[in-house]
Amino acid sequence: MKTILITGGTGFIGSNLCKKLISDENNKIICVDNNYTGSLDNVRELLNNPRFKFIEHDIIEPLNIEEKIDEIYNLACPASPCAYQGEKAIFTTKTCVLGSLNMLELAKKNNAKILQSSTSEVYGEPLMIPQLESYRGNVNPIGIRACYDEGKRCAESLFFDYHRLYDVKIKVIRIFNTYGPMMDPNDGRVVSNFICQALRGEDLTIYGDGSQTRSFCYVDDLIEVIIRMMASEDDFVGPVNTGNPEEFTIRELADLVKEKINKDLKIVYKPLPADDPTQRRPDITLAKTKLNWEPRIKISDGLDKTIEYFNRRIKGEM
Ligand code: UDP
C-alpha cells in the first residue's frame, strides 16, 4: 500500500487527482486542504472510502502526520488571479513559501518523493514564445500578481535547495492554464466565467481587447502528466512544462463558447488587469521526450465536457 498526501486536495486539480489515484486499490490518500478555494463537495463521493482521509489544515502551519508517507503532491495555493490578489496576497505568498517549506520538511522526515505544482506564471510577461523551461522569465516583482508569481518562484528554489542539500526526491512541474470539471463556478478565470455567463444568458466579459492569448489544457490530460512525472526516474526532477500548446486569443475562446451555447450572446469589454500576460504558450518537448506525454483532448471536446459539468452545477444537480 502506498500512502499519498495531496495538499490542495479539495481544489479543482487536487480533487481530480484524488479521484484518479484512489481508483488504484494500492493507494491510500490523505487529502489536506483549508477549503479556502477548495470544497469538500468536490471529494464528497470519496469521504466514505476507507482508503481516503481528509484533514482540514492550512499548510502555512507545520503538519504532523503519524503515518509513513510515500509521496506528496503539493498543490495547495489559490490559483485564480481574483482569489490570490488583493486581501489574500500575503496569504498567497505564505502558502507558496511557508507551505512548501512545511511540506519539504515532511518529505525529508519521511524520505518521501514530493511534487511541486509550479506555474507558467514563473515566466511572467514572457519575452520568449513559446516558453521553454530554460527561460528565466520576466516577472514584475512589485506588481499585483507578484504574490503568486514570486511565491511560486521562491517555492521552486526551496525545492531545488532541499534536493541539493538534503537529497530530497523532488519533482517540479509548471502548470499552464487548465480547465474542466470541478472548477468553481465563482473561480473568476476565463473558461469558468465564459461558460457560466453563457449558460445564464449573460454577456461574456472580455478583459482588454481580447487579443491576449492562453493555451488551455483539459484537466484529465494534466492529471495524466502529473502522475507520470511522479513516477519518473528519481534523477528527472524538472522543471517541466505541463500544458497544451494550442494557443487561442481570448476573443477566439469567447467565440467558441458562444458557438456552443448561444450564438446571440453579447460580449462586453472590461479593463485589462495590471500585468496580465499578453501571450502564453508552453513548449512541451521535454514532457514529450521524458514523460512520453502530450495532451489528447481537443478544446472543443474539453469545452463540451466542461459545459455539461457547469450546467449540472448551475442547476444544483451536483
Ligand atoms: N479574462 C477575461 N475575462 C474573464 C476572465 C479572464 O477576458 O472573465 C482574461 C484575463 O484577463 C486573461 C485571460 O483571460 O488575459 C486568462 O485569465 P485567467 O484568469 O483565466 O488566467 P491567467 O490570467 O492566470 O492565465
mmCIF file of C-alpha atoms and ligand atoms in Angstrom:
data_model
loop_
_atom_site.group_PDB
_atom_site.id
_atom_site.type_symbol
_atom_site.label_atom_id
_atom_site.label_comp_id
_atom_site.label_asym_id
_atom_site.label_seq_id
_atom_site.Cartn_x
_atom_site.Cartn_y
_atom_site.Cartn_z
ATOM 1 C CA MET A 1 0.000 0.000 0.000
ATOM 2 C CA LYS A 2 1.290 3.461 -0.953
ATOM 3 C CA THR A 3 0.347 6.453 1.210
ATOM 4 C CA ILE A 4 -0.043 9.616 -0.831
ATOM 5 C CA LEU A 5 -0.593 13.053 0.655
ATOM 6 C CA ILE A 6 -2.228 15.679 -1.553
ATOM 7 C CA THR A 7 -2.282 19.284 -0.393
ATOM 8 C CA GLY A 8 -4.982 21.337 -2.060
ATOM 9 C CA GLY A 9 -6.836 18.041 -2.347
ATOM 10 C CA THR A 10 -10.322 19.551 -2.338
ATOM 11 C CA GLY A 11 -9.480 22.088 -5.055
ATOM 12 C CA PHE A 12 -10.024 21.850 -8.785
ATOM 13 C CA ILE A 13 -6.892 19.920 -9.759
ATOM 14 C CA GLY A 14 -6.466 18.276 -6.344
ATOM 15 C CA SER A 15 -9.929 16.702 -6.303
ATOM 16 C CA ASN A 16 -9.461 15.351 -9.830
ATOM 17 C CA LEU A 17 -6.104 13.897 -8.724
ATOM 18 C CA CYS A 18 -7.623 12.319 -5.567
ATOM 19 C CA LYS A 19 -10.264 10.583 -7.693
ATOM 20 C CA LYS A 20 -7.751 9.251 -10.189
ATOM 21 C CA LEU A 21 -5.265 7.997 -7.582
ATOM 22 C CA ILE A 22 -7.858 6.321 -5.366
ATOM 23 C CA SER A 23 -9.028 4.232 -8.309
ATOM 24 C CA ASP A 24 -5.810 2.244 -7.767
ATOM 25 C CA GLU A 25 -6.544 -0.060 -4.823
ATOM 26 C CA ASN A 26 -2.928 0.032 -3.719
ATOM 27 C CA ASN A 27 -3.157 3.729 -2.921
ATOM 28 C CA LYS A 28 -4.220 5.386 0.313
ATOM 29 C CA ILE A 29 -4.935 9.122 0.038
ATOM 30 C CA ILE A 30 -4.524 11.764 2.711
ATOM 31 C CA CYS A 31 -6.228 14.875 1.389
ATOM 32 C CA VAL A 32 -5.179 18.123 3.093
ATOM 33 C CA ASP A 33 -6.917 21.449 2.482
ATOM 34 C CA ASN A 34 -8.024 24.582 4.300
ATOM 35 C CA ASN A 35 -11.001 24.780 1.899
ATOM 36 C CA TYR A 36 -10.296 28.438 1.052
ATOM 37 C CA THR A 37 -10.842 27.906 -2.668
ATOM 38 C CA GLY A 38 -11.469 24.150 -2.480
ATOM 39 C CA SER A 39 -14.602 22.493 -1.171
ATOM 40 C CA LEU A 40 -15.445 19.175 0.489
ATOM 41 C CA ASP A 41 -18.213 18.857 -2.094
ATOM 42 C CA ASN A 42 -15.504 18.185 -4.673
ATOM 43 C CA VAL A 43 -14.464 14.973 -2.863
ATOM 44 C CA ARG A 44 -17.751 14.073 -1.154
ATOM 45 C CA GLU A 45 -18.011 10.763 -3.021
ATOM 46 C CA LEU A 46 -14.646 9.698 -1.510
ATOM 47 C CA LEU A 47 -15.341 10.514 2.134
ATOM 48 C CA ASN A 48 -16.644 7.028 2.992
ATOM 49 C CA ASN A 49 -13.785 5.246 1.279
ATOM 50 C CA PRO A 50 -11.533 3.624 3.937
ATOM 51 C CA ARG A 51 -8.503 4.456 1.788
ATOM 52 C CA PHE A 52 -9.342 8.180 1.851
ATOM 53 C CA LYS A 53 -8.783 10.560 4.730
ATOM 54 C CA PHE A 54 -9.483 14.304 4.784
ATOM 55 C CA ILE A 55 -7.562 16.614 7.118
ATOM 56 C CA GLU A 56 -8.630 20.250 7.365
ATOM 57 C CA HIS A 57 -5.343 22.082 7.678
ATOM 58 C CA ASP A 58 -3.603 25.173 6.374
ATOM 59 C CA ILE A 59 -0.115 24.230 5.168
ATOM 60 C CA ILE A 60 1.210 27.602 6.304
ATOM 61 C CA GLU A 61 1.375 25.744 9.652
ATOM 62 C CA PRO A 62 3.595 22.641 10.070
ATOM 63 C CA LEU A 63 1.780 19.347 9.606
ATOM 64 C CA ASN A 64 2.425 16.350 11.837
ATOM 65 C CA ILE A 65 1.322 13.033 10.431
ATOM 66 C CA GLU A 66 1.889 9.755 12.278
ATOM 67 C CA GLU A 67 1.643 7.536 9.239
ATOM 68 C CA LYS A 68 4.597 6.941 6.954
ATOM 69 C CA ILE A 69 4.099 8.952 3.759
ATOM 70 C CA ASP A 70 5.480 7.778 0.431
ATOM 71 C CA GLU A 71 4.528 10.609 -1.905
ATOM 72 C CA ILE A 72 3.424 14.228 -1.543
ATOM 73 C CA TYR A 73 1.696 16.248 -4.246
ATOM 74 C CA ASN A 74 1.903 19.893 -3.157
ATOM 75 C CA LEU A 75 -0.987 21.535 -4.989
ATOM 76 C CA ALA A 76 -2.244 23.905 -2.288
ATOM 77 C CA CYS A 77 -2.459 27.545 -3.340
ATOM 78 C CA PRO A 78 -5.174 29.865 -4.587
ATOM 79 C CA ALA A 79 -4.602 29.900 -8.356
ATOM 80 C CA SER A 80 -7.135 32.308 -9.794
ATOM 81 C CA PRO A 81 -5.936 35.931 -10.010
ATOM 82 C CA CYS A 82 -9.043 37.194 -8.255
ATOM 83 C CA ALA A 83 -8.527 34.652 -5.431
ATOM 84 C CA TYR A 84 -4.827 35.296 -4.878
ATOM 85 C CA GLN A 85 -4.664 39.083 -5.302
ATOM 86 C CA GLY A 86 -5.868 41.878 -3.049
ATOM 87 C CA GLU A 87 -6.525 40.998 0.555
ATOM 88 C CA LYS A 88 -5.247 37.425 0.092
ATOM 89 C CA ALA A 89 -1.905 38.500 -1.429
ATOM 90 C CA ILE A 90 0.283 37.942 1.644
ATOM 91 C CA PHE A 91 -1.561 34.744 2.468
ATOM 92 C CA THR A 92 -0.798 33.552 -1.087
ATOM 93 C CA THR A 93 2.940 34.179 -0.726
ATOM 94 C CA LYS A 94 2.892 32.442 2.659
ATOM 95 C CA THR A 95 1.106 29.440 1.160
ATOM 96 C CA CYS A 96 3.723 29.171 -1.581
ATOM 97 C CA VAL A 97 6.767 29.724 0.625
ATOM 98 C CA LEU A 98 5.911 28.552 4.156
ATOM 99 C CA GLY A 99 3.596 25.882 2.763
ATOM 100 C CA SER A 100 6.382 24.493 0.568
ATOM 101 C CA LEU A 101 8.842 24.616 3.474
ATOM 102 C CA ASN A 102 6.474 22.669 5.695
ATOM 103 C CA MET A 103 5.796 20.071 3.025
ATOM 104 C CA LEU A 104 9.503 19.732 2.168
ATOM 105 C CA GLU A 105 10.232 19.114 5.860
ATOM 106 C CA LEU A 106 7.540 16.444 5.883
ATOM 107 C CA ALA A 107 9.048 14.856 2.757
ATOM 108 C CA LYS A 108 12.522 14.938 4.303
ATOM 109 C CA LYS A 109 11.307 13.299 7.528
ATOM 110 C CA ASN A 110 9.500 10.559 5.598
ATOM 111 C CA ASN A 111 12.060 10.148 2.837
ATOM 112 C CA ALA A 112 9.082 10.738 0.544
ATOM 113 C CA LYS A 113 9.010 11.948 -3.043
ATOM 114 C CA ILE A 114 7.483 15.404 -3.361
ATOM 115 C CA LEU A 115 5.976 17.087 -6.422
ATOM 116 C CA GLN A 116 5.547 20.828 -6.612
ATOM 117 C CA SER A 117 2.792 22.352 -8.714
ATOM 118 C CA SER A 118 4.587 25.357 -10.065
ATOM 119 C CA THR A 119 3.144 27.509 -12.795
ATOM 120 C CA SER A 120 3.552 29.203 -16.145
ATOM 121 C CA GLU A 121 3.347 32.424 -14.098
ATOM 122 C CA VAL A 122 7.045 31.966 -13.244
ATOM 123 C CA TYR A 123 7.607 33.273 -16.798
ATOM 124 C CA GLY A 124 5.641 36.467 -16.060
ATOM 125 C CA GLU A 125 5.153 38.561 -19.216
ATOM 126 C CA PRO A 126 7.193 36.211 -21.416
ATOM 127 C CA LEU A 127 9.609 37.548 -23.987
ATOM 128 C CA MET A 128 10.163 34.019 -25.335
ATOM 129 C CA ILE A 129 7.351 32.401 -27.315
ATOM 130 C CA PRO A 130 6.686 29.525 -26.804
ATOM 131 C CA GLN A 131 8.126 29.269 -23.306
ATOM 132 C CA LEU A 132 10.878 26.734 -22.730
ATOM 133 C CA GLU A 133 11.821 25.561 -19.227
ATOM 134 C CA SER A 134 15.230 27.226 -19.598
ATOM 135 C CA TYR A 135 13.597 30.663 -19.975
ATOM 136 C CA ARG A 136 14.063 32.616 -16.741
ATOM 137 C CA GLY A 137 11.025 34.783 -17.074
ATOM 138 C CA ASN A 138 10.043 38.414 -16.932
ATOM 139 C CA VAL A 139 8.148 38.932 -13.678
ATOM 140 C CA ASN A 140 7.242 42.277 -12.154
ATOM 141 C CA PRO A 141 8.329 41.707 -8.539
ATOM 142 C CA ILE A 142 6.213 44.545 -7.154
ATOM 143 C CA GLY A 143 3.041 44.061 -9.183
ATOM 144 C CA ILE A 144 -0.316 42.679 -8.093
ATOM 145 C CA ARG A 145 0.469 39.206 -9.476
ATOM 146 C CA ALA A 146 3.855 39.028 -7.715
ATOM 147 C CA CYS A 147 2.428 37.381 -4.589
ATOM 148 C CA TYR A 148 1.692 34.339 -6.735
ATOM 149 C CA ASP A 149 4.477 34.552 -9.332
ATOM 150 C CA GLU A 150 7.309 35.279 -6.901
ATOM 151 C CA GLY A 151 5.813 32.946 -4.296
ATOM 152 C CA LYS A 152 5.899 30.103 -6.810
ATOM 153 C CA ARG A 153 9.403 31.073 -7.964
ATOM 154 C CA CYS A 154 10.650 31.028 -4.369
ATOM 155 C CA ALA A 155 8.962 27.650 -3.858
ATOM 156 C CA GLU A 156 10.906 26.267 -6.845
ATOM 157 C CA SER A 157 14.159 27.488 -5.348
ATOM 158 C CA LEU A 158 13.278 25.869 -1.989
ATOM 159 C CA PHE A 159 12.567 22.584 -3.752
ATOM 160 C CA PHE A 160 15.924 22.631 -5.531
ATOM 161 C CA ASP A 161 17.785 23.573 -2.336
ATOM 162 C CA TYR A 162 16.168 20.713 -0.387
ATOM 163 C CA HIS A 163 17.198 18.447 -3.246
ATOM 164 C CA ARG A 164 20.799 19.708 -3.288
ATOM 165 C CA LEU A 165 21.287 19.954 0.484
ATOM 166 C CA TYR A 166 19.239 17.029 1.804
ATOM 167 C CA ASP A 167 18.790 14.782 -1.208
ATOM 168 C CA VAL A 168 15.019 15.106 -1.036
ATOM 169 C CA LYS A 169 13.439 13.494 -4.107
ATOM 170 C CA ILE A 170 11.726 16.384 -5.855
ATOM 171 C CA LYS A 171 9.610 16.828 -8.972
ATOM 172 C CA VAL A 172 8.687 20.274 -10.281
ATOM 173 C CA ILE A 173 6.021 20.844 -12.919
ATOM 174 C CA ARG A 174 4.945 24.186 -14.358
ATOM 175 C CA ILE A 175 1.223 24.046 -14.964
ATOM 176 C CA PHE A 176 -0.271 26.183 -17.738
ATOM 177 C CA ASN A 177 -3.948 27.209 -17.934
ATOM 178 C CA THR A 178 -6.111 24.205 -17.129
ATOM 179 C CA TYR A 179 -9.889 23.795 -17.219
ATOM 180 C CA GLY A 180 -12.523 21.134 -16.697
ATOM 181 C CA PRO A 181 -14.989 19.607 -14.242
ATOM 182 C CA MET A 182 -14.707 20.557 -10.547
ATOM 183 C CA MET A 183 -13.760 24.149 -11.327
ATOM 184 C CA ASP A 184 -15.616 26.505 -9.027
ATOM 185 C CA PRO A 185 -18.300 28.479 -10.930
ATOM 186 C CA ASN A 186 -17.131 31.568 -8.996
ATOM 187 C CA ASP A 187 -13.462 30.860 -9.633
ATOM 188 C CA GLY A 188 -13.126 34.008 -11.769
ATOM 189 C CA ARG A 189 -10.954 32.542 -14.500
ATOM 190 C CA VAL A 190 -11.800 32.911 -18.123
ATOM 191 C CA VAL A 191 -13.122 29.451 -19.013
ATOM 192 C CA SER A 192 -15.424 29.198 -15.998
ATOM 193 C CA ASN A 193 -16.548 32.823 -16.382
ATOM 194 C CA PHE A 194 -17.414 32.496 -20.085
ATOM 195 C CA ILE A 195 -19.246 29.190 -19.704
ATOM 196 C CA CYS A 196 -21.228 30.241 -16.623
ATOM 197 C CA GLN A 197 -22.077 33.621 -18.179
ATOM 198 C CA ALA A 198 -23.236 31.914 -21.375
ATOM 199 C CA LEU A 199 -25.334 29.324 -19.532
ATOM 200 C CA ARG A 200 -27.015 32.109 -17.555
ATOM 201 C CA GLY A 201 -27.653 34.146 -20.716
ATOM 202 C CA GLU A 202 -25.361 36.953 -19.526
ATOM 203 C CA ASP A 203 -22.876 38.995 -21.560
ATOM 204 C CA LEU A 204 -19.392 37.493 -21.860
ATOM 205 C CA THR A 205 -16.773 39.687 -20.164
ATOM 206 C CA ILE A 206 -13.532 40.132 -22.114
ATOM 207 C CA TYR A 207 -10.780 41.967 -20.239
ATOM 208 C CA GLY A 208 -8.793 44.270 -22.539
ATOM 209 C CA ASP A 209 -9.334 43.820 -26.278
ATOM 210 C CA GLY A 210 -9.211 40.018 -26.099
ATOM 211 C CA SER A 211 -6.097 39.733 -28.261
ATOM 212 C CA GLN A 212 -4.075 38.252 -25.380
ATOM 213 C CA THR A 213 -3.529 34.508 -25.711
ATOM 214 C CA ARG A 214 -3.629 31.463 -23.476
ATOM 215 C CA SER A 215 -3.218 27.735 -24.168
ATOM 216 C CA PHE A 216 -5.848 25.635 -22.427
ATOM 217 C CA CYS A 217 -5.286 22.094 -21.183
ATOM 218 C CA TYR A 218 -8.148 19.786 -20.228
ATOM 219 C CA VAL A 219 -7.787 18.564 -16.652
ATOM 220 C CA ASP A 220 -7.662 14.813 -17.491
ATOM 221 C CA ASP A 221 -4.603 15.430 -19.669
ATOM 222 C CA LEU A 222 -2.973 17.348 -16.847
ATOM 223 C CA ILE A 223 -3.698 14.637 -14.259
ATOM 224 C CA GLU A 224 -2.077 12.095 -16.581
ATOM 225 C CA VAL A 225 1.179 14.074 -16.818
ATOM 226 C CA ILE A 226 1.254 14.846 -13.088
ATOM 227 C CA ILE A 227 1.113 11.122 -12.293
ATOM 228 C CA ARG A 228 3.705 10.318 -14.967
ATOM 229 C CA MET A 229 6.015 12.947 -13.524
ATOM 230 C CA MET A 230 5.746 11.473 -10.020
ATOM 231 C CA ALA A 231 6.519 8.003 -11.428
ATOM 232 C CA SER A 232 9.520 9.156 -13.472
ATOM 233 C CA GLU A 233 13.150 8.284 -12.665
ATOM 234 C CA ASP A 234 14.465 9.946 -9.489
ATOM 235 C CA ASP A 235 17.098 11.866 -11.430
ATOM 236 C CA PHE A 236 14.440 13.630 -13.539
ATOM 237 C CA VAL A 237 13.425 16.489 -11.276
ATOM 238 C CA GLY A 238 12.211 19.064 -13.808
ATOM 239 C CA PRO A 239 11.089 21.742 -14.019
ATOM 240 C CA VAL A 240 8.834 20.525 -16.801
ATOM 241 C CA ASN A 241 6.111 22.461 -18.610
ATOM 242 C CA THR A 242 2.725 20.779 -18.430
ATOM 243 C CA GLY A 243 0.106 22.301 -20.672
ATOM 244 C CA ASN A 244 -1.495 22.248 -24.074
ATOM 245 C CA PRO A 245 0.481 24.112 -26.739
ATOM 246 C CA GLU A 246 -2.641 25.000 -28.773
ATOM 247 C CA GLU A 247 -2.880 28.751 -28.372
ATOM 248 C CA PHE A 248 -6.062 30.858 -28.577
ATOM 249 C CA THR A 249 -6.829 34.526 -28.203
ATOM 250 C CA ILE A 250 -9.386 35.260 -25.507
ATOM 251 C CA ARG A 251 -11.694 36.561 -28.254
ATOM 252 C CA GLU A 252 -11.442 33.207 -30.048
ATOM 253 C CA LEU A 253 -12.302 31.441 -26.808
ATOM 254 C CA ALA A 254 -15.363 33.670 -26.351
ATOM 255 C CA ASP A 255 -16.481 32.838 -29.900
ATOM 256 C CA LEU A 256 -16.036 29.115 -29.265
ATOM 257 C CA VAL A 257 -18.162 29.282 -26.126
ATOM 258 C CA LYS A 258 -20.840 31.353 -27.916
ATOM 259 C CA GLU A 259 -20.866 28.863 -30.791
ATOM 260 C CA LYS A 260 -21.511 26.010 -28.372
ATOM 261 C CA ILE A 261 -24.035 27.632 -26.046
ATOM 262 C CA ASN A 262 -25.731 30.608 -27.688
ATOM 263 C CA LYS A 263 -24.539 32.490 -30.778
ATOM 264 C CA ASP A 264 -26.625 35.556 -29.909
ATOM 265 C CA LEU A 265 -24.830 36.375 -26.666
ATOM 266 C CA LYS A 266 -23.148 39.766 -26.436
ATOM 267 C CA ILE A 267 -19.562 40.476 -25.471
ATOM 268 C CA VAL A 268 -18.698 43.346 -23.139
ATOM 269 C CA TYR A 269 -15.184 44.682 -22.806
ATOM 270 C CA LYS A 270 -13.740 45.453 -19.351
ATOM 271 C CA PRO A 271 -10.359 46.912 -18.345
ATOM 272 C CA LEU A 272 -7.374 44.612 -18.580
ATOM 273 C CA PRO A 273 -5.948 43.916 -15.094
ATOM 274 C CA ALA A 274 -2.365 45.100 -14.452
ATOM 275 C CA ASP A 275 0.436 42.743 -15.513
ATOM 276 C CA ASP A 276 -1.959 40.406 -17.332
ATOM 277 C CA PRO A 277 0.402 38.401 -19.618
ATOM 278 C CA THR A 278 -0.003 39.138 -23.349
ATOM 279 C CA GLN A 279 0.902 35.734 -24.695
ATOM 280 C CA ARG A 280 1.337 32.325 -23.154
ATOM 281 C CA ARG A 281 2.106 29.004 -24.759
ATOM 282 C CA PRO A 282 4.220 26.109 -23.464
ATOM 283 C CA ASP A 283 6.963 24.326 -25.333
ATOM 284 C CA ILE A 284 6.297 20.738 -24.224
ATOM 285 C CA THR A 285 9.216 18.987 -25.914
ATOM 286 C CA LEU A 286 10.629 17.991 -22.515
ATOM 287 C CA ALA A 287 7.374 16.391 -21.333
ATOM 288 C CA LYS A 288 7.085 14.601 -24.667
ATOM 289 C CA THR A 289 10.603 13.170 -24.552
ATOM 290 C CA LYS A 290 10.986 12.422 -20.842
ATOM 291 C CA LEU A 291 7.417 11.503 -19.918
ATOM 292 C CA ASN A 292 6.119 10.344 -23.281
ATOM 293 C CA TRP A 293 3.145 12.658 -22.776
ATOM 294 C CA GLU A 294 1.183 15.091 -24.837
ATOM 295 C CA PRO A 295 -2.377 16.353 -24.426
ATOM 296 C CA ARG A 296 -5.019 14.316 -26.251
ATOM 297 C CA ILE A 297 -8.218 16.227 -25.612
ATOM 298 C CA LYS A 298 -9.106 18.893 -28.161
ATOM 299 C CA ILE A 299 -10.503 22.176 -26.885
ATOM 300 C CA SER A 300 -13.889 21.506 -28.492
ATOM 301 C CA ASP A 301 -14.334 18.179 -26.671
ATOM 302 C CA GLY A 302 -12.942 19.562 -23.421
ATOM 303 C CA LEU A 303 -15.327 22.503 -23.562
ATOM 304 C CA ASP A 304 -18.287 20.153 -24.179
ATOM 305 C CA LYS A 305 -17.457 18.161 -21.042
ATOM 306 C CA THR A 306 -16.905 21.332 -19.030
ATOM 307 C CA ILE A 307 -20.172 22.885 -20.224
ATOM 308 C CA GLU A 308 -22.019 19.707 -19.205
ATOM 309 C CA TYR A 309 -20.430 19.913 -15.740
ATOM 310 C CA PHE A 310 -21.253 23.611 -15.221
ATOM 311 C CA ASN A 311 -24.785 23.040 -16.465
ATOM 312 C CA ARG A 312 -25.325 20.470 -13.703
ATOM 313 C CA ARG A 313 -23.639 22.702 -11.109
ATOM 314 C CA ILE A 314 -25.736 25.719 -12.007
ATOM 315 C CA LYS A 315 -28.952 23.678 -11.935
ATOM 316 C CA GLY A 316 -27.957 22.380 -8.480
ATOM 317 C CA GLU A 317 -27.740 18.777 -9.675
ATOM 318 C CA MET A 318 -24.343 18.317 -8.057
HETATM 319 N N1 UDP B 1 -10.187 37.101 -18.773
HETATM 320 C C1 UDP B 1 -11.230 37.663 -19.495
HETATM 321 N N2 UDP B 1 -12.489 37.590 -18.981
HETATM 322 C C2 UDP B 1 -12.777 36.976 -17.808
HETATM 323 C C3 UDP B 1 -11.708 36.385 -17.083
HETATM 324 C C4 UDP B 1 -10.422 36.481 -17.596
HETATM 325 O O1 UDP B 1 -11.030 38.230 -20.584
HETATM 326 O O2 UDP B 1 -13.958 36.954 -17.414
HETATM 327 C C5 UDP B 1 -8.825 37.144 -19.355
HETATM 328 C C6 UDP B 1 -7.730 37.569 -18.395
HETATM 329 O O3 UDP B 1 -7.593 38.967 -18.380
HETATM 330 C C7 UDP B 1 -6.533 36.873 -19.002
HETATM 331 C C8 UDP B 1 -7.103 35.592 -19.604
HETATM 332 O O4 UDP B 1 -8.497 35.838 -19.758
HETATM 333 O O5 UDP B 1 -5.975 37.643 -20.041
HETATM 334 C C9 UDP B 1 -6.894 34.376 -18.739
HETATM 335 O O6 UDP B 1 -7.292 34.721 -17.439
HETATM 336 P P1 UDP B 1 -7.412 33.662 -16.271
HETATM 337 O O7 UDP B 1 -7.786 34.404 -15.038
HETATM 338 O O8 UDP B 1 -8.290 32.543 -16.696
HETATM 339 O O9 UDP B 1 -5.960 33.016 -16.141
HETATM 340 P P2 UDP B 1 -4.486 33.646 -16.064
HETATM 341 O O10 UDP B 1 -4.554 35.123 -16.270
HETATM 342 O O11 UDP B 1 -3.986 33.280 -14.722
HETATM 343 O O12 UDP B 1 -3.784 32.979 -17.177
#
